[in-house]
Amino acid sequence: MKKVSPFKEFTSVKITKAFHPLFDVEYTSDENLLSYCQNLMDKIFKLQYSEISNFIRHHCSIAKNPIVWLNHFEVLILENENLFKNDGNEIRLIKFQTCIEVKKYELNSEKSRQSLPRPNIKEINAESQERYFSFREVKEQLEKINSFEEKIVFLTHQKYDYQQSVIDFVNPNLPKFNKQCDKEIKRLKEINELELSSHKVGTKVSSASLNKIKINSNINQFVDVFFQLNRELHIEGKPFLDGNTRDFAMLISNNFIDKDGQEISYATVETILRPSRYDKRPKSHRRINVDKFIK
């Protein structure tokens, strides 16, 4: 392990009958930040791919503030990503990043639902023992999400939650919940395509009068700086640059050109910024280490 992450709480537990030898980190009287982080890293490399999601879910169930714990866990992995470059562990890194993103969406969705009053029965599409499904409420929550990608993920989770639930009540006066989610996903995708097309036309029209900034490094090195500031480096639990992938991709493609003076593709930047596209970002020896400049 190269670096620790500033965990505010430890999810280690004492050994009891309920102790899970694969998932749990043993609590000891001399435990400190270094030993806790090292124990987590040891667990990370012992897990089968199919166990990663349950491991994350298990520790989130122990943490008093699971979202904060999850952010620090993500930092721990990213700070030590070099360890994943041996023995074909690149896929393990991608799997952890994906499962962390999914769990974040689950936690944020659950938090949003708990803060909302229960809607009128006429506005509930269906109900199970665990929860109710109201598309009107889903639409209200979508209004609070700025990122196109996050909206699609949120709707997809809602749809699969419904499909995997045992439904006790269905409102005959409302459309099926999963069908409404599908239609909204389709609508959002069509709007996004139109916005992207409009953006491309606007860029061509204004390019003659816009003096764009030239990047003399490789594009993936430059874009990776934004990735670090948004995904890896945090201040008081929040990213240094707080935004979504689409906004960063538009910012870079609209305002910069490559070392040959050519336009930078929005799609290329967006791909590099995806957490799962580890292969598109520079190798460690080629990376611009932003962390050392801001400490």
XYZ file of C-alpha atoms in Angstrom:
295
model
C 0.000 0.000 0.000
C 1.363 3.420 -1.016
C -1.050 5.869 0.622
C -3.873 5.885 3.175
C -7.280 7.533 2.893
C -8.543 9.871 5.665
C -11.395 7.679 6.940
C -13.539 9.424 9.556
C -14.817 6.115 10.916
C -13.584 2.527 10.834
C -15.874 -0.388 9.974
C -13.742 -2.926 11.826
C -15.537 -5.216 14.292
C -14.639 -7.569 17.127
C -14.656 -11.282 16.424
C -18.012 -12.801 17.411
C -20.223 -15.556 16.010
C -21.496 -13.005 13.474
C -17.967 -12.166 12.283
C -17.653 -12.651 8.509
C -14.060 -13.827 7.865
C -14.128 -12.776 4.201
C -15.776 -9.355 4.515
C -15.105 -8.137 8.060
C -11.973 -6.317 9.228
C -10.949 -7.367 12.719
C -10.892 -4.634 15.373
C -7.781 -4.512 17.587
C -6.907 -2.226 20.493
C -3.893 -0.803 18.630
C -5.817 -0.123 15.417
C -4.918 3.080 13.571
C -5.540 4.629 10.174
C -2.576 2.870 8.572
C -3.487 -0.607 9.849
C -7.162 -0.159 8.951
C -6.376 0.937 5.389
C -3.890 -1.908 4.963
C -6.445 -4.452 6.192
C -8.969 -3.129 3.688
C -6.447 -3.369 0.865
C -5.648 -6.965 1.881
C -9.365 -7.797 1.695
C -9.692 -6.127 -1.700
C -7.238 -8.536 -3.326
C -8.704 -11.655 -1.692
C -12.245 -11.132 -2.977
C -13.709 -12.920 -5.963
C -15.222 -10.532 -8.526
C -18.719 -11.778 -7.645
C -18.140 -10.868 -3.969
C -17.084 -7.233 -4.491
C -20.589 -5.767 -4.524
C -21.565 -7.610 -1.316
C -18.316 -6.549 0.361
C -19.085 -2.881 -0.308
C -22.703 -3.333 0.775
C -21.562 -5.057 4.000
C -19.262 -2.210 5.099
C -21.831 0.433 4.167
C -24.279 -1.339 6.483
C -21.775 -0.992 9.350
C -20.774 2.639 8.723
C -22.820 5.329 10.469
C -22.345 7.578 7.438
C -22.048 5.133 4.514
C -21.736 7.799 1.800
C -18.740 9.428 3.512
C -17.171 6.017 4.155
C -17.698 5.066 0.518
C -16.016 8.279 -0.685
C -12.964 7.538 1.468
C -12.917 3.915 0.312
C -12.878 5.122 -3.299
C -9.981 7.461 -2.490
C -8.050 4.561 -0.908
C -8.373 2.506 -4.096
C -7.439 5.370 -6.406
C -4.456 6.369 -4.269
C -3.140 2.826 -4.630
C -4.195 2.087 -8.211
C -0.624 1.091 -9.117
C -1.174 -2.100 -7.114
C -3.853 -3.137 -9.601
C -1.457 -3.118 -12.541
C 0.136 -6.425 -11.593
C -1.194 -9.951 -12.184
C -4.028 -8.766 -14.419
C -5.831 -6.864 -11.660
C -6.896 -3.980 -13.923
C -10.321 -5.616 -14.238
C -10.541 -5.798 -10.427
C -10.012 -2.024 -10.257
C -12.738 -1.390 -12.835
C -15.097 -3.753 -10.990
C -14.571 -1.897 -7.692
C -15.073 1.497 -9.351
C -18.292 0.328 -10.979
C -19.683 -1.200 -7.770
C -18.823 1.947 -5.813
C -20.683 4.128 -8.330
C -23.730 1.844 -8.202
C -23.776 1.863 -4.381
C -23.488 5.663 -4.332
C -26.552 5.957 -6.525
C -28.431 3.500 -4.314
C -27.578 5.439 -1.155
C -28.432 8.808 -2.661
C -31.715 7.471 -4.066
C -32.647 5.989 -0.698
C -31.789 9.262 1.036
C -33.979 11.202 -1.402
C -36.921 8.830 -0.885
C -36.689 9.083 2.909
C -36.785 12.883 2.790
C -40.003 12.948 0.732
C -43.494 12.659 2.245
C -45.504 9.662 1.091
C -47.615 10.647 -1.949
C -51.370 10.206 -2.218
C -52.453 6.643 -3.019
C -53.742 7.900 -6.394
C -50.159 8.814 -7.345
C -48.636 5.433 -6.420
C -48.215 3.074 -9.376
C -47.477 -0.008 -7.315
C -46.398 -1.165 -3.865
C -44.395 -3.998 -2.330
C -43.555 -4.848 1.266
C -40.248 -2.970 1.011
C -41.370 0.230 -0.727
C -43.856 1.971 -2.995
C -43.289 3.016 -6.628
C -44.543 6.443 -7.678
C -43.456 7.743 -11.072
C -44.645 11.239 -10.167
C -42.161 11.172 -7.285
C -39.437 9.849 -9.603
C -40.023 12.801 -11.943
C -39.629 15.221 -9.022
C -36.326 13.609 -8.060
C -35.111 13.760 -11.666
C -35.530 17.543 -11.586
C -32.884 17.681 -8.851
C -30.327 15.697 -10.899
C -28.266 17.799 -13.312
C -26.256 15.124 -15.112
C -27.797 13.247 -18.058
C -25.784 10.132 -17.178
C -26.941 10.197 -13.551
C -30.579 10.568 -14.624
C -30.320 7.497 -16.833
C -28.656 5.465 -14.067
C -31.273 6.606 -11.532
C -34.166 5.623 -13.809
C -32.546 2.285 -14.635
C -32.159 1.464 -10.935
C -35.796 2.407 -10.306
C -36.980 0.177 -13.143
C -34.982 -2.861 -11.994
C -35.979 -2.330 -8.356
C -39.584 -2.583 -9.520
C -39.003 -5.621 -11.710
C -37.191 -7.482 -8.932
C -39.786 -6.707 -6.248
C -42.761 -8.827 -5.241
C -45.614 -6.426 -5.999
C -48.584 -6.520 -3.619
C -50.598 -3.660 -5.119
C -50.922 -2.273 -8.665
C -52.863 0.911 -9.392
C -55.106 0.104 -12.387
C -55.544 3.804 -13.168
C -51.844 4.457 -13.817
C -49.432 3.039 -16.419
C -46.966 0.360 -15.350
C -44.075 1.882 -13.420
C -41.310 0.198 -15.452
C -42.945 1.245 -18.748
C -42.985 4.883 -17.624
C -39.298 4.608 -16.686
C -38.514 3.217 -20.141
C -40.373 6.056 -21.869
C -38.576 8.663 -19.767
C -35.187 7.095 -20.549
C -36.037 7.217 -24.256
C -37.151 10.857 -23.984
C -33.987 11.914 -22.168
C -31.762 10.166 -24.705
C -33.516 11.875 -27.624
C -33.195 15.290 -25.947
C -29.532 14.640 -25.205
C -28.849 13.761 -28.851
C -30.553 16.966 -29.990
C -28.540 19.046 -27.502
C -25.294 17.447 -28.649
C -26.178 18.114 -32.301
C -27.021 21.727 -31.486
C -23.773 22.055 -29.545
C -21.745 20.783 -32.526
C -23.442 23.263 -34.893
C -22.899 26.133 -32.465
C -19.243 25.226 -32.088
C -18.696 25.291 -35.850
C -20.383 28.692 -36.171
C -18.361 30.312 -33.381
C -15.005 28.622 -33.989
C -13.801 31.350 -36.347
C -14.088 34.041 -33.661
C -13.007 31.935 -30.680
C -9.330 31.779 -29.731
C -9.004 28.349 -28.170
C -6.177 27.406 -25.828
C -3.603 24.991 -27.215
C -2.663 21.862 -25.250
C 0.929 20.771 -25.867
C 0.705 17.583 -23.803
C -1.124 14.434 -24.818
C -4.906 14.853 -24.607
C -5.334 12.010 -22.126
C -2.749 13.599 -19.781
C -4.608 16.905 -19.813
C -8.066 15.352 -19.377
C -6.737 13.154 -16.564
C -5.989 16.331 -14.575
C -9.738 17.069 -14.538
C -10.416 13.424 -13.645
C -8.117 13.668 -10.621
C -9.657 16.940 -9.428
C -13.172 15.562 -9.799
C -12.786 11.901 -8.799
C -9.638 11.428 -6.735
C -8.810 14.620 -4.844
C -11.165 15.833 -2.143
C -11.435 18.750 0.245
C -13.646 18.334 3.316
C -15.198 15.248 1.715
C -16.074 17.043 -1.530
C -14.242 16.942 -4.883
C -11.971 19.873 -5.765
C -13.965 20.346 -8.969
C -17.604 19.382 -8.498
C -19.334 18.683 -11.810
C -20.526 15.923 -14.086
C -18.734 14.165 -16.932
C -20.794 15.841 -19.636
C -19.996 19.365 -18.405
C -16.260 18.656 -18.205
C -16.272 17.115 -21.682
C -18.034 20.168 -23.126
C -15.694 22.559 -21.284
C -12.579 20.895 -22.712
C -13.861 20.305 -26.257
C -15.234 23.868 -26.506
C -12.207 25.745 -25.198
C -9.079 23.768 -26.112
C -7.316 22.421 -29.205
C -4.646 19.721 -29.390
C -0.907 20.249 -29.996
C -1.488 20.085 -33.768
C -4.158 22.798 -33.612
C -6.998 20.337 -34.235
C -10.401 20.306 -32.551
C -10.762 17.949 -29.585
C -13.565 15.417 -29.867
C -16.257 15.607 -27.190
C -16.702 11.817 -27.383
C -12.964 11.233 -26.817
C -12.902 13.438 -23.717
C -16.097 11.909 -22.341
C -14.619 8.410 -22.713
C -11.385 9.330 -20.901
C -13.389 10.814 -18.018
C -15.402 7.660 -17.376
C -14.166 5.909 -14.186
C -14.404 2.516 -15.881
C -12.161 3.548 -18.808
C -8.951 3.078 -16.861
C -7.254 2.019 -20.100
C -7.781 5.427 -21.745
C -6.024 7.449 -19.035
C -2.205 7.756 -18.880
C -0.042 5.172 -17.140
C 1.326 6.162 -13.727
C 4.738 7.267 -15.023
C 3.032 9.523 -17.599
C 0.488 11.007 -15.214
C 0.578 14.644 -14.057
C 0.450 14.280 -10.278
C -1.925 17.104 -9.320
C -1.887 16.120 -5.652
C 1.689 17.309 -5.094
C 0.853 20.783 -6.434
C -2.089 21.433 -4.097
C -0.743 20.057 -0.821
